mmCIF file of C-alpha atoms and ligand atoms in Angstrom:
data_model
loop_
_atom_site.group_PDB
_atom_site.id
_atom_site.type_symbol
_atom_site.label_atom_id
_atom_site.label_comp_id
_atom_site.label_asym_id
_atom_site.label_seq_id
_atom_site.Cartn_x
_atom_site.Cartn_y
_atom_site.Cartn_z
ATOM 1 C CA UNK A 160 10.845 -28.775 11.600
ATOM 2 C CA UNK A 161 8.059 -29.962 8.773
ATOM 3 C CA UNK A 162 9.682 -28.267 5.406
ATOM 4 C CA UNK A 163 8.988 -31.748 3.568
ATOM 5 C CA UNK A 164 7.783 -30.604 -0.183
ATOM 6 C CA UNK A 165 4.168 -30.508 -1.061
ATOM 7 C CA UNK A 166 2.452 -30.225 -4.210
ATOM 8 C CA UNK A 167 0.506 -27.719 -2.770
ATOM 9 C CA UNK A 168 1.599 -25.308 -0.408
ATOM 10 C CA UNK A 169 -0.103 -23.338 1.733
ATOM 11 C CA UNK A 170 0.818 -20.391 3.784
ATOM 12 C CA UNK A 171 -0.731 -18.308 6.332
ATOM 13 C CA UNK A 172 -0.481 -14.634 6.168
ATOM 14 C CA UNK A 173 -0.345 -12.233 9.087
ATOM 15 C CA UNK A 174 -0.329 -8.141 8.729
ATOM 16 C CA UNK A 175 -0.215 -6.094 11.382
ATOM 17 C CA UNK A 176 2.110 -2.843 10.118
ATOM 18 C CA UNK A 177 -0.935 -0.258 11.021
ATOM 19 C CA UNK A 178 -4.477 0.249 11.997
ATOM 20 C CA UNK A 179 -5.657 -3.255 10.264
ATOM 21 C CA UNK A 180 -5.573 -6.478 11.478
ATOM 22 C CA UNK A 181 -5.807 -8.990 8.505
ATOM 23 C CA UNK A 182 -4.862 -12.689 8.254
ATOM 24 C CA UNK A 183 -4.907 -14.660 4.997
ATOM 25 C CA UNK A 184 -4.663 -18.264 3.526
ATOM 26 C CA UNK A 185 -2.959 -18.757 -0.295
ATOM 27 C CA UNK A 186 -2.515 -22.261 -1.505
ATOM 28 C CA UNK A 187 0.317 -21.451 -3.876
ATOM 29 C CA UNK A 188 -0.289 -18.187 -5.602
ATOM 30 C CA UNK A 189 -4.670 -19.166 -5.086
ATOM 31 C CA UNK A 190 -5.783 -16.711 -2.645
ATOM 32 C CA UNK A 191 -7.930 -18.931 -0.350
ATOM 33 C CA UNK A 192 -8.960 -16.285 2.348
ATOM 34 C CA UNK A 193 -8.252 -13.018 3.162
ATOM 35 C CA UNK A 194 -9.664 -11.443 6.468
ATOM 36 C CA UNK A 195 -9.381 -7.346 6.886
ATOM 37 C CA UNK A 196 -10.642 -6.121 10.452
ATOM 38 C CA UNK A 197 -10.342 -2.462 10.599
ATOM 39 C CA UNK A 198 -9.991 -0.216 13.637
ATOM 40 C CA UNK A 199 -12.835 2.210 13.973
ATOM 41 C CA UNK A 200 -11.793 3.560 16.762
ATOM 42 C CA UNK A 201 -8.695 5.984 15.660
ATOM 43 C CA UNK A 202 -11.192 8.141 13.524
ATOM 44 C CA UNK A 203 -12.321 10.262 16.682
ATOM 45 C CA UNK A 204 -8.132 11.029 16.759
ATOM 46 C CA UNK A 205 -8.088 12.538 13.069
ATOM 47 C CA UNK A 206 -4.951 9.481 13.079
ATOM 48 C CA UNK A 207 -3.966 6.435 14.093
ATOM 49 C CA UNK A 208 -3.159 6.717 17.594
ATOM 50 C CA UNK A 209 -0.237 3.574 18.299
ATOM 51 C CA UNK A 210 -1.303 2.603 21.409
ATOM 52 C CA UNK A 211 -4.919 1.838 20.707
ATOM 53 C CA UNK A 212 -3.382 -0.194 17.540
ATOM 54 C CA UNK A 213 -1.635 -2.498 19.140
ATOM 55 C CA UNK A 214 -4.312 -3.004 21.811
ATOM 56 C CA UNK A 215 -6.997 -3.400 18.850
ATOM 57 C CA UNK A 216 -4.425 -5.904 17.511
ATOM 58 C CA UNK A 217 -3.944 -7.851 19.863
ATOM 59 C CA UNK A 218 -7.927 -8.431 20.306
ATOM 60 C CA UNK A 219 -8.806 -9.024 16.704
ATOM 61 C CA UNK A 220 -5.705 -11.466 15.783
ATOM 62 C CA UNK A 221 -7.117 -14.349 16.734
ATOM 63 C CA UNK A 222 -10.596 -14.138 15.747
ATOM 64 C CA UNK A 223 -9.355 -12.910 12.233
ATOM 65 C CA UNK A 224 -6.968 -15.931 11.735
ATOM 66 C CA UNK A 225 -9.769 -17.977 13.128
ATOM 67 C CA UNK A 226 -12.102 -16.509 10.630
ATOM 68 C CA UNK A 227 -9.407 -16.704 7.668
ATOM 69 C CA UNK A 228 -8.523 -20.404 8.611
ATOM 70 C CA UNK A 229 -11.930 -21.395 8.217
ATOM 71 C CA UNK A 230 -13.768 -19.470 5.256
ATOM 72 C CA UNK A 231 -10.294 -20.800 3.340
ATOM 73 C CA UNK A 232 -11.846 -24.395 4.207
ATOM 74 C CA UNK A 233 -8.626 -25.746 5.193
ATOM 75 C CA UNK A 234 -7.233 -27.044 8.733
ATOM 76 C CA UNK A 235 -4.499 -25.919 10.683
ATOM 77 C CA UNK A 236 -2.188 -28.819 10.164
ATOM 78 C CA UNK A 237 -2.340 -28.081 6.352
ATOM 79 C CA UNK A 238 -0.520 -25.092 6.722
ATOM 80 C CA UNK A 239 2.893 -25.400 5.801
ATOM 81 C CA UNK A 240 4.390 -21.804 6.745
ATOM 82 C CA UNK A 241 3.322 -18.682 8.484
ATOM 83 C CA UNK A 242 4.359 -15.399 6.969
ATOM 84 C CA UNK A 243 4.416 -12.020 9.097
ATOM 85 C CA UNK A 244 5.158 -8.679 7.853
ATOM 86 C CA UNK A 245 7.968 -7.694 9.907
ATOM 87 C CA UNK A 246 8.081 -3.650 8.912
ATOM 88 C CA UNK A 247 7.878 -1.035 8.401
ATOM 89 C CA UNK A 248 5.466 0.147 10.410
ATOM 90 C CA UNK A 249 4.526 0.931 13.810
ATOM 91 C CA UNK A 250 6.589 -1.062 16.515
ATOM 92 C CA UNK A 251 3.685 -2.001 18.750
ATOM 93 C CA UNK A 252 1.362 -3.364 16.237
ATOM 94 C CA UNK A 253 4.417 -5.185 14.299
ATOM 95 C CA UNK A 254 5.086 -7.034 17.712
ATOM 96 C CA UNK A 255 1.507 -8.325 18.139
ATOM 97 C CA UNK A 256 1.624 -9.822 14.325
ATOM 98 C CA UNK A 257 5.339 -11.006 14.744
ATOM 99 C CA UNK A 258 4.390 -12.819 18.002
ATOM 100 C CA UNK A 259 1.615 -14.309 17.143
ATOM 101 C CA UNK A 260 3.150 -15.699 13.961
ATOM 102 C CA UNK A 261 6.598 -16.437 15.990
ATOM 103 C CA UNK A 262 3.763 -18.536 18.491
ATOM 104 C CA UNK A 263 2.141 -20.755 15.822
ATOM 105 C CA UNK A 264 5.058 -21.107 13.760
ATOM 106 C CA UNK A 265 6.260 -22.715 17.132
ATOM 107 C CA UNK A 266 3.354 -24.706 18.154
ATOM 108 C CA UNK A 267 3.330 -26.638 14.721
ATOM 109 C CA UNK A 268 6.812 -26.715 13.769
ATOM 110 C CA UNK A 269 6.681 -25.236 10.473
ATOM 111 C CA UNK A 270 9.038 -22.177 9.262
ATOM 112 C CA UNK A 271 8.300 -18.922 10.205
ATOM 113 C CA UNK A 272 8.562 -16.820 6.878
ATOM 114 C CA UNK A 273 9.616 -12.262 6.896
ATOM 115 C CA UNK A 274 8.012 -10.108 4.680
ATOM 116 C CA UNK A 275 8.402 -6.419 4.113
ATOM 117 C CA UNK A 276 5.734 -5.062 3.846
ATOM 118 C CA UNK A 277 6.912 -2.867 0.872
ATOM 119 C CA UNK A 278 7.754 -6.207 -0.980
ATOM 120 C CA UNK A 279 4.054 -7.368 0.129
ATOM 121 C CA UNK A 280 2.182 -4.237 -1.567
ATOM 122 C CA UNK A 281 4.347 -4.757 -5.165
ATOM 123 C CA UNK A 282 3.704 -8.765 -5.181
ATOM 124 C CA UNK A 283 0.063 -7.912 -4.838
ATOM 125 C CA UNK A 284 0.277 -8.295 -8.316
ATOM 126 C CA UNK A 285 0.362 -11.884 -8.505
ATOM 127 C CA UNK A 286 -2.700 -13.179 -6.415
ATOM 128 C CA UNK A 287 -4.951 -15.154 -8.063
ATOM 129 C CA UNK A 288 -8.414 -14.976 -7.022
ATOM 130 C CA UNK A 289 -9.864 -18.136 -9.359
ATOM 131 C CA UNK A 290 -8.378 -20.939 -10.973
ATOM 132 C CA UNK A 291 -8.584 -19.482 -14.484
ATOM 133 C CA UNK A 292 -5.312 -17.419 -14.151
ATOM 134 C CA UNK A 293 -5.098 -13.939 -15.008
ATOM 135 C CA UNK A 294 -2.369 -12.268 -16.332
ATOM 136 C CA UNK A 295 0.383 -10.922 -14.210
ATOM 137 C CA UNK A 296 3.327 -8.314 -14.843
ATOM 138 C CA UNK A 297 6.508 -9.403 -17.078
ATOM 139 C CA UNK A 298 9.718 -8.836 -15.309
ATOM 140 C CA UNK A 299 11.109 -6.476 -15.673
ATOM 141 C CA UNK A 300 8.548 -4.059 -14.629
ATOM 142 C CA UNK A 301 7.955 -0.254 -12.527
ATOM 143 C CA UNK A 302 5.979 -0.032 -9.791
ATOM 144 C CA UNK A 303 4.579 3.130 -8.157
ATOM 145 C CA UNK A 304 4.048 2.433 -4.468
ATOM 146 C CA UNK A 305 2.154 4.834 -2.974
ATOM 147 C CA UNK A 306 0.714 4.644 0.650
ATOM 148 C CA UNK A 307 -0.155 6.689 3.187
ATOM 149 C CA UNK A 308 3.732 6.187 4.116
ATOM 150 C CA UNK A 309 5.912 5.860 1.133
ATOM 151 C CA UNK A 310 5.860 7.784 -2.387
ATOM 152 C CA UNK A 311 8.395 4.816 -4.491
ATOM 153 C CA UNK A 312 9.222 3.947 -7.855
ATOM 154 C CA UNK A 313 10.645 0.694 -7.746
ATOM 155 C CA UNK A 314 12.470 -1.691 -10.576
ATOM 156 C CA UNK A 315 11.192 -5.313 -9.912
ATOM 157 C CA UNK A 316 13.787 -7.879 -11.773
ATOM 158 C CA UNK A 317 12.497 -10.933 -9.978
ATOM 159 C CA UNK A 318 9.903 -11.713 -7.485
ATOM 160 C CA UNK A 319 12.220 -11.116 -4.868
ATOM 161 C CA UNK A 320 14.618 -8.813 -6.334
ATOM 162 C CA UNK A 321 13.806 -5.261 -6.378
ATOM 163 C CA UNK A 322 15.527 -1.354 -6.273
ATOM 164 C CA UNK A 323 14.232 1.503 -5.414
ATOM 165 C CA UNK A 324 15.181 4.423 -8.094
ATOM 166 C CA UNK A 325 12.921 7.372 -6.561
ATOM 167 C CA UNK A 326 11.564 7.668 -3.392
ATOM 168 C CA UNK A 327 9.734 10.374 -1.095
ATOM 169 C CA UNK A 328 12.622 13.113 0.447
ATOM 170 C CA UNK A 329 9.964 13.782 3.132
ATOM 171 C CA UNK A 330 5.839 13.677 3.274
ATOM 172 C CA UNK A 331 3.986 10.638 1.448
ATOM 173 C CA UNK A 332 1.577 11.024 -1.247
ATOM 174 C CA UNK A 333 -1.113 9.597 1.173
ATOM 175 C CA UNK A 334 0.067 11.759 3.701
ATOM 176 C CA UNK A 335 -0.244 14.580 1.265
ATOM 177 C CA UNK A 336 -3.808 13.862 0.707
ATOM 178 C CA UNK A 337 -4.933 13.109 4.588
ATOM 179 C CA UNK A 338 -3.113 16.546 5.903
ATOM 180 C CA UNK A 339 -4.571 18.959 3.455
ATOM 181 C CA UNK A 340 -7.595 17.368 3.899
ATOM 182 C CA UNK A 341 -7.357 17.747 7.747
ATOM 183 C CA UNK A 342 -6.813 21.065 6.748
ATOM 184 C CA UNK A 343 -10.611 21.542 5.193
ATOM 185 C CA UNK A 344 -12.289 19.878 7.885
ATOM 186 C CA UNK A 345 -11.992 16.135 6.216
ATOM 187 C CA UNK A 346 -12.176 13.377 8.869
ATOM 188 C CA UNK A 347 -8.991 11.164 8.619
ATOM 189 C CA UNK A 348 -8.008 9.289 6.302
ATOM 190 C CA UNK A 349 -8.761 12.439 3.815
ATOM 191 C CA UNK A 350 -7.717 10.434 0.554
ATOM 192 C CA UNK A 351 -10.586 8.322 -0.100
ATOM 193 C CA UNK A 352 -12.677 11.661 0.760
ATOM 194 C CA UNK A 353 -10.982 14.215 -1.243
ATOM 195 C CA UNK A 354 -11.247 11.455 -4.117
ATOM 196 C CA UNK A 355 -14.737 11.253 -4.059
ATOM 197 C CA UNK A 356 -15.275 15.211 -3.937
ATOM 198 C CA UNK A 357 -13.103 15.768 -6.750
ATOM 199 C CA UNK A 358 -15.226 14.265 -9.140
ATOM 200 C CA UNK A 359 -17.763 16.870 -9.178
ATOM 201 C CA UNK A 360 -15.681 19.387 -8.940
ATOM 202 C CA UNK A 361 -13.097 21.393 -11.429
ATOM 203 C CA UNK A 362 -9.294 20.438 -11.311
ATOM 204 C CA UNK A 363 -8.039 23.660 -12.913
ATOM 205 C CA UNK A 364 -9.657 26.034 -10.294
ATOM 206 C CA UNK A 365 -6.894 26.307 -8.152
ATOM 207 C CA UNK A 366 -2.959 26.214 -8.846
ATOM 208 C CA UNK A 367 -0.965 24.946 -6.230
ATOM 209 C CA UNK A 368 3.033 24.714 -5.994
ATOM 210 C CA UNK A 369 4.739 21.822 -7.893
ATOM 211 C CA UNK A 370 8.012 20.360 -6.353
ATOM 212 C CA UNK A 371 11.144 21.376 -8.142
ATOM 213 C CA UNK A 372 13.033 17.969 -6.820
ATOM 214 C CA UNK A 373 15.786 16.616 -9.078
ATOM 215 C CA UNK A 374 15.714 13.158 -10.955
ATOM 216 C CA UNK A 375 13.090 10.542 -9.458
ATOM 217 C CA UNK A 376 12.641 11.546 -5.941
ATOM 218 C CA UNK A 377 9.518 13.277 -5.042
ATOM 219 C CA UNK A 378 8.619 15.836 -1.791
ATOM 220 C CA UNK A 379 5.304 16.798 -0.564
ATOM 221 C CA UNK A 380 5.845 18.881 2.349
ATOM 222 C CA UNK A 381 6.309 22.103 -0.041
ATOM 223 C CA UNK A 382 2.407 21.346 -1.655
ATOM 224 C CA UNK A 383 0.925 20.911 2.247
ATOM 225 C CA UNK A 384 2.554 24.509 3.359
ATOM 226 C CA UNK A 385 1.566 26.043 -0.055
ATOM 227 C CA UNK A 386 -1.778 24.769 0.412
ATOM 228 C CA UNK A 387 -2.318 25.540 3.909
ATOM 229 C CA UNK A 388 -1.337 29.071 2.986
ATOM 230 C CA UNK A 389 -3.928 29.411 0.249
ATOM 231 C CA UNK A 390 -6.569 28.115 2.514
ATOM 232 C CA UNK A 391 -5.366 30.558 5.568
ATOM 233 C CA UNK A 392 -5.306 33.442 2.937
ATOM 234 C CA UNK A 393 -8.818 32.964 1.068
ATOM 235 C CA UNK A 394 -10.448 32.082 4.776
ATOM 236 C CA UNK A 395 -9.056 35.393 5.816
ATOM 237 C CA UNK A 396 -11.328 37.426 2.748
ATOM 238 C CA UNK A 397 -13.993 35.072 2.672
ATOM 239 C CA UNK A 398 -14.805 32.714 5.878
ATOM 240 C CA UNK A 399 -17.474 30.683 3.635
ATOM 241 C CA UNK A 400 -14.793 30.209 0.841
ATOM 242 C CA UNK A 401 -13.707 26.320 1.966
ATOM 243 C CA UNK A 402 -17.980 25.729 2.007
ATOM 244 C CA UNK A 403 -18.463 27.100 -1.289
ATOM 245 C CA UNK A 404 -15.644 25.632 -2.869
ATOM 246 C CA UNK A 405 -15.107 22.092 -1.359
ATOM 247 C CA UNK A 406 -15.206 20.303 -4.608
ATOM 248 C CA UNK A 407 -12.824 22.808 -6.587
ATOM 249 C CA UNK A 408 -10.305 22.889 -4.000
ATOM 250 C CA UNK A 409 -10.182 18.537 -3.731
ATOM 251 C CA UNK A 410 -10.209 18.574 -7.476
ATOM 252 C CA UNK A 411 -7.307 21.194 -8.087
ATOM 253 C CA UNK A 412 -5.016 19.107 -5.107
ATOM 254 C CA UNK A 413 -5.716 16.085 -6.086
ATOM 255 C CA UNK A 414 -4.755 16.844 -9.859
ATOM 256 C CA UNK A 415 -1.661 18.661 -8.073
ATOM 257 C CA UNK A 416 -0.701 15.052 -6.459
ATOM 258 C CA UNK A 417 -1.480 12.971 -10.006
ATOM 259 C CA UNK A 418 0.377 15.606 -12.264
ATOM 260 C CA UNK A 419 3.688 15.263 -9.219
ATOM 261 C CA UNK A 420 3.547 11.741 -9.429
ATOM 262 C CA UNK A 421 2.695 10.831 -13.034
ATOM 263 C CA UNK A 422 5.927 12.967 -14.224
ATOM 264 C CA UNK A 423 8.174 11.194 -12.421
ATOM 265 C CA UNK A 424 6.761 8.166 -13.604
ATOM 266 C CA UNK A 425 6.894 9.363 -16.927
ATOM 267 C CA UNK A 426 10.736 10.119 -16.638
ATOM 268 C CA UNK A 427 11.713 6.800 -15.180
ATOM 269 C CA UNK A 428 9.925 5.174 -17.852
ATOM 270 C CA UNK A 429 12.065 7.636 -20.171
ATOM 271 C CA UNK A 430 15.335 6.574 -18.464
ATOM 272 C CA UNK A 431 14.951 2.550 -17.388
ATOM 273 C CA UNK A 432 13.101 1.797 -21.209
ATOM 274 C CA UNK A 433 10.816 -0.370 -18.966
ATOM 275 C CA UNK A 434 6.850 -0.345 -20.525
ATOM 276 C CA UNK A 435 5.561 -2.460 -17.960
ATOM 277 C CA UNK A 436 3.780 -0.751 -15.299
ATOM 278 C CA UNK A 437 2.128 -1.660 -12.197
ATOM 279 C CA UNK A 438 1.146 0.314 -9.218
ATOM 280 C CA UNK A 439 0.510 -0.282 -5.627
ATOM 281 C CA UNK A 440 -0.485 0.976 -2.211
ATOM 282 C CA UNK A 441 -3.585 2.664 -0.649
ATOM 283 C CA UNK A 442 -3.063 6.057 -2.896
ATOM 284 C CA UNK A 443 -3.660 3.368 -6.072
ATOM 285 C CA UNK A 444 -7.208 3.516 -5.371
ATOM 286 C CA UNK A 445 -7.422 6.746 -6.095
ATOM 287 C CA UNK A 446 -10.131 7.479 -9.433
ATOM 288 C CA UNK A 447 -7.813 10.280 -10.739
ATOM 289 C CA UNK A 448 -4.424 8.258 -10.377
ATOM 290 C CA UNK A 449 -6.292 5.549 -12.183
ATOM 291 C CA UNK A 450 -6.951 7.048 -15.179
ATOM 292 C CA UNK A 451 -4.062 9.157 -15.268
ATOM 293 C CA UNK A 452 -2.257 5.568 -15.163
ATOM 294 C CA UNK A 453 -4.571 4.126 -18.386
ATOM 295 C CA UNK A 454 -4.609 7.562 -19.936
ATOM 296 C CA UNK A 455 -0.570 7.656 -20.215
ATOM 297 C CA UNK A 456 -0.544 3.736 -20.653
ATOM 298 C CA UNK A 457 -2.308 4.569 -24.014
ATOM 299 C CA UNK A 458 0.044 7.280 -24.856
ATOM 300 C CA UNK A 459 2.944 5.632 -24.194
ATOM 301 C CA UNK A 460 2.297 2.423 -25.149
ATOM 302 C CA UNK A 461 3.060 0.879 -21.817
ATOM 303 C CA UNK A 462 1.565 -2.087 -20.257
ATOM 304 C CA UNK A 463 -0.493 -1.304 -17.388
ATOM 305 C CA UNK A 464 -1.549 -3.398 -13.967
ATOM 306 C CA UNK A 465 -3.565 -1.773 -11.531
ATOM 307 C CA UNK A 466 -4.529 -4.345 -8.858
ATOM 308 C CA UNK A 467 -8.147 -4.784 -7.179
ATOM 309 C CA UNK A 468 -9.128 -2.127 -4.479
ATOM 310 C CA UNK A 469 -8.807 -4.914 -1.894
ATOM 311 C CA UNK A 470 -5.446 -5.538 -2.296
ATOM 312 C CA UNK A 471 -4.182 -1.886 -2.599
ATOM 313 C CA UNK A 472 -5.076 -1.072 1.155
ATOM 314 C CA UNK A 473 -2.941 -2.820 4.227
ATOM 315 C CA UNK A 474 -4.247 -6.674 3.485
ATOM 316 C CA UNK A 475 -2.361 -9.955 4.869
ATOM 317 C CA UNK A 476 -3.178 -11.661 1.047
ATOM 318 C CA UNK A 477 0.114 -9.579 -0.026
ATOM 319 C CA UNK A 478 2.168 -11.046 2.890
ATOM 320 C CA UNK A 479 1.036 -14.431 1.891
ATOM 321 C CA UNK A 480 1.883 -14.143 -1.534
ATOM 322 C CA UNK A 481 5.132 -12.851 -0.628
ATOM 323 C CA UNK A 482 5.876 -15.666 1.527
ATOM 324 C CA UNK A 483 4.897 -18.387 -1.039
ATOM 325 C CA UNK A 484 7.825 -17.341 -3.127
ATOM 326 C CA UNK A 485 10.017 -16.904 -0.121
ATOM 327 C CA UNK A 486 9.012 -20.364 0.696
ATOM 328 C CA UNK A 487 9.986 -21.592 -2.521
ATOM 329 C CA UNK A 488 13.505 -19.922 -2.538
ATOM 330 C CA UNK A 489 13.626 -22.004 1.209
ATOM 331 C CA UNK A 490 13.691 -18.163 2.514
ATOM 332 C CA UNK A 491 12.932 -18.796 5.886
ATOM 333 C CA UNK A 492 13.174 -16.590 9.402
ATOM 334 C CA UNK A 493 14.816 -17.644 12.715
ATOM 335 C CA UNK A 494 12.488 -17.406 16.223
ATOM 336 C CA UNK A 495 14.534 -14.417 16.886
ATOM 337 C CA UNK A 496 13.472 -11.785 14.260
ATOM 338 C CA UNK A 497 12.456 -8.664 15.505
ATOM 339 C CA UNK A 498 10.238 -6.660 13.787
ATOM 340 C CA UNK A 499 11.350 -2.903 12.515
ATOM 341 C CA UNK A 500 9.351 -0.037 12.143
ATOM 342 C CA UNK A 501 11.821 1.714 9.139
ATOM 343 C CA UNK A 502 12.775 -0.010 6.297
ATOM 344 C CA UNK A 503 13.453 0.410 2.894
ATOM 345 C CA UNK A 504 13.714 -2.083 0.101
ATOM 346 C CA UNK A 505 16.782 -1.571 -0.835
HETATM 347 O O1 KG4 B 785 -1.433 1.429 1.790
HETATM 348 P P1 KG4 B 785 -2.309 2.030 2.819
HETATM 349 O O2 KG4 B 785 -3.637 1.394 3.114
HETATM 350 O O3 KG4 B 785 -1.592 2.142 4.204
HETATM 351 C C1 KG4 B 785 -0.226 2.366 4.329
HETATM 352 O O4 KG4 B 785 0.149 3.558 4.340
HETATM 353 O O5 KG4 B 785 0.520 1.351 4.408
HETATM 354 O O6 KG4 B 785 -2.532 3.552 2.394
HETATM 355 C C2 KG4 B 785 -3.313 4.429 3.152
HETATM 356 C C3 KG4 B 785 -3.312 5.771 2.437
HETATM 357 C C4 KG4 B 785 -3.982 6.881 3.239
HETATM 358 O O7 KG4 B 785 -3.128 8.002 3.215
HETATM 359 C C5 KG4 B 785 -5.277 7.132 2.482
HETATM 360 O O8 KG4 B 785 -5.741 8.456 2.581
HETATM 361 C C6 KG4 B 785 -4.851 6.814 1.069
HETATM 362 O O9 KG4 B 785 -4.031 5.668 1.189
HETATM 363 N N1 KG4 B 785 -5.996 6.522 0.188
HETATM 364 C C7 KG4 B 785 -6.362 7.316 -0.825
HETATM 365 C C8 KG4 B 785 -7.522 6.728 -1.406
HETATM 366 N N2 KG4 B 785 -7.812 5.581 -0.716
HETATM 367 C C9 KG4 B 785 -6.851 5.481 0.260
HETATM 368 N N3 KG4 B 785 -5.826 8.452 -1.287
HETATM 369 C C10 KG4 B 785 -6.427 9.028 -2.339
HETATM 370 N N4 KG4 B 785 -7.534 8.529 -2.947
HETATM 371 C C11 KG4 B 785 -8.108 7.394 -2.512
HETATM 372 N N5 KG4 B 785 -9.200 6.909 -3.120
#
C-alpha cells in the first residue's frame, strides 16, 4: 500500500449518508473541489424515500467524483487517500459511498480512511477555501450540531477527540422544523421555508410549549404535538386561519426552536466555562439561529464560528477534512468496514 509521506496530501472525499451525493478534493486542509448533486426527486414524497436514494446514488457517484477530480485540477494518481462517511445515515445510500470508496481505495492502493459523519459536520470548521488562512476555532470549543437528524452539544478537545454533553431524547431540531411545516402545507424540507417566511412575519404571535427536559438534553416531539394541536384547533374556528397567518405562525415556531436551543447552549456554556463557540449542521443556516448565535456571542462575550452555508448542509468537503487529520494520526480503515446507519460520537 502507497502511505509514503508527502508534503502535500491530498484526499478524496465521498458522502453519501442521505439524499446528496457529493465528492470532494482537499490538499491538506485547502479545499480543492467540492461537488454537491442533490436528489430532486424525493420532493414529490414530502421525504426522502431510501430506496430512490440509493438508486440516485449510485447514478450520480461517478460523474460527481469525475466532476470533483477534475475542477480540483489534480489527477487520480495524486490522491493519496479516499475518505467515506461511514454513518450515520441511511444503510442503502452509506453502501453505495462505502463501496465506491472501498473500490478505488483498492484499484490504487492507497488507504481507505472512516469518517462519521457527525465528526465531518463539526470539522467543517477548518476548511480553507484560499491560501490566505482564516481563522479557525481554539480547542477547546462547543459545538451545536443541528441537522435534520441530530440536536448535539458537543465538547471538541482535539480534532479528533470529542463528547457529547446534550443530545436530542427524541425528534431533531430539523425534524422539528420539516414536520410542523408539513403540517401547514410546506413542501419538504420545511426549514429553509419556514426560515424565509418568518422574516416578515411576528415571532411573539403565537406561544407554543417549551420542553421541560433536565440538564443539556433537548426533546422536540412535545413542540410538534403542541403545535399540531394549535393548528387542528384554530382550523376548526377559522378554516382560512393557516392562509392568513402563514408568516406569524413560522415566525412564533421558529423563535420556539431558537429560544429551546439557545438555552441549553447558554447553560453548557455556564457549566463547561468554554467561550468558544461554533455551530454546525443544516439547521445552522437558519437566519434566526444566526443571530441568536452573534446576538448572545456579544452578550456573553463568547467567540463565535458560524461556517459558510455550503458547508452546513450534507457536503463531502467535511469528510475530506476529516480524513486529512485522520490521515495524519495514520487513522486508517480495513477493506472490511461496514457502514452503520446509528451512531453517536461518543
Ligand atoms: O445537515 P443536513 O443537511 O442533513 C442532515 O440531517 O444530515 O440538515 C437538513 C436539515 C433539514 O431538516 C432542513 O429543514 C434543515 O436542515 N434546514 C433548515 C434551514 N436550512 C436547512 N432549518 C431551518 N432553517 C433553515 N434555513
Amino acid at each position: 500500500m502507497v502511505t509514503e509521506k508527502r508534503s502535500d496530501i491530498i484526499i478524496l472525499g465521498i458522502e453519501s449518508s442521505c439524499d446528496d451525493t457529493s465528492a470532494a478534493i482537499i490538499r491538506n486542509d485547502l479545499i480543492l473541489s467540492n461537488e454537491v448533486s442533490g436528489q430532486a426527486i424525493h420532493k414529490a414524497y414530502g421525504g426522502v424515500v431510501p430506496e430512490l436514494a440509493s438508486r440516485a446514488h449510485q447514478q450520480n457517484i461517478i460523474p460527481v467524483v469525475d466532476l470533483a477530480i477534475k475542477k480540483a485540477g489534480i489527477s487520480t494518481s495524486d490522491i493519496a487517500a479516499v475518505a467515506f462517511t461511514r454513518g450515520p445515515g441511511l444503510l442503502g445510500s452509506l453502501l453505495v459511498g462505502t463501496s465506491f470508496a472501498k473500490g478505488f481505495a483498492l484499484a490504487r492502493n492507497i488507504p481507505l480512511i472512516e469518517v462519521n459523519h457527525l465528526q465531518g459536520h463539526v470539522l467543517a470548521h477548518f476548511i480553507q477555501e484560499s491560501e490566505v488562512k482564516k481563522k479557525t476555532p481554539e480547542f477547546p470549543f462547543l459545538c451545536l450540531l443541528v441537522s435534520g437528524g441530530n440536536s448535539q452539544i458537543i465538547v471538541v478537545r482535539d480534532h479528533l477527540e470529542m463528547e457529547v454533553i446534550g443530545q436530542t431524547i427524541d425528534d431533531a431540531a430539523g425534524e422539528a422544523f420539516d414536520k410542523c411545516a408539513k403540517v401547514i402545507g410546506l413542501p419538504y424540507p420545511g426549514g429553509p421555508l419556514i426560515d424565509k417566511l418568518a422574516q416578515i412575519g411576528n415571532r411573539d404571535a403565537f406561544k407554543f410549549a417549551r420542553p421541560k427536559i433536565p440538564g443539556l438534553d433537548y426533546s422536540f416531539s412535545g413542540l410538534k404535538t403542541s403545535f399540531l394541536y394549535f393548528i387542528r384547533d384554530r382550523m376548526e374556528e377559522f378554516p382560512d386561519f393557516i392562509e392568513e397567518n402563514k408568516a406569524d405562525i413560522c415566525a412564533s415556531l421558529q423563535e420556539t426552536i431558537i429560544q429551546v436551543l439557545m438555552t441549553k447552549l447558554k447553560l453548557a456554556a455556564k457549566e463547561t466555562g468554554i467561550r468558544t463557540m461554533t455551530v454546525a449542521g443544516g439547521v445552522s443556516a437558519n437566519s434566526g439561529l444566526r443571530s441568536a448565535l452573534l446576538g448572545a456571542a456579544e452578550k456573553h462575550n463568547w467567540e463565535m464560528f458560524i461556517p459558510p452555508f455550503k458547508f452546513t448542509t450534507d457536503n463531502a468537503a467535511m469528510i475530506a477534512i476529516t480524513g486529512y487529520y485522520k490521515y495524519l494520526k495514520g487513522e486508517f480503515a480495513s477493506q472490511d468496514a461496514v457502514p452503520y446507519s446509528r451512531v453517536s460520537l461518543k
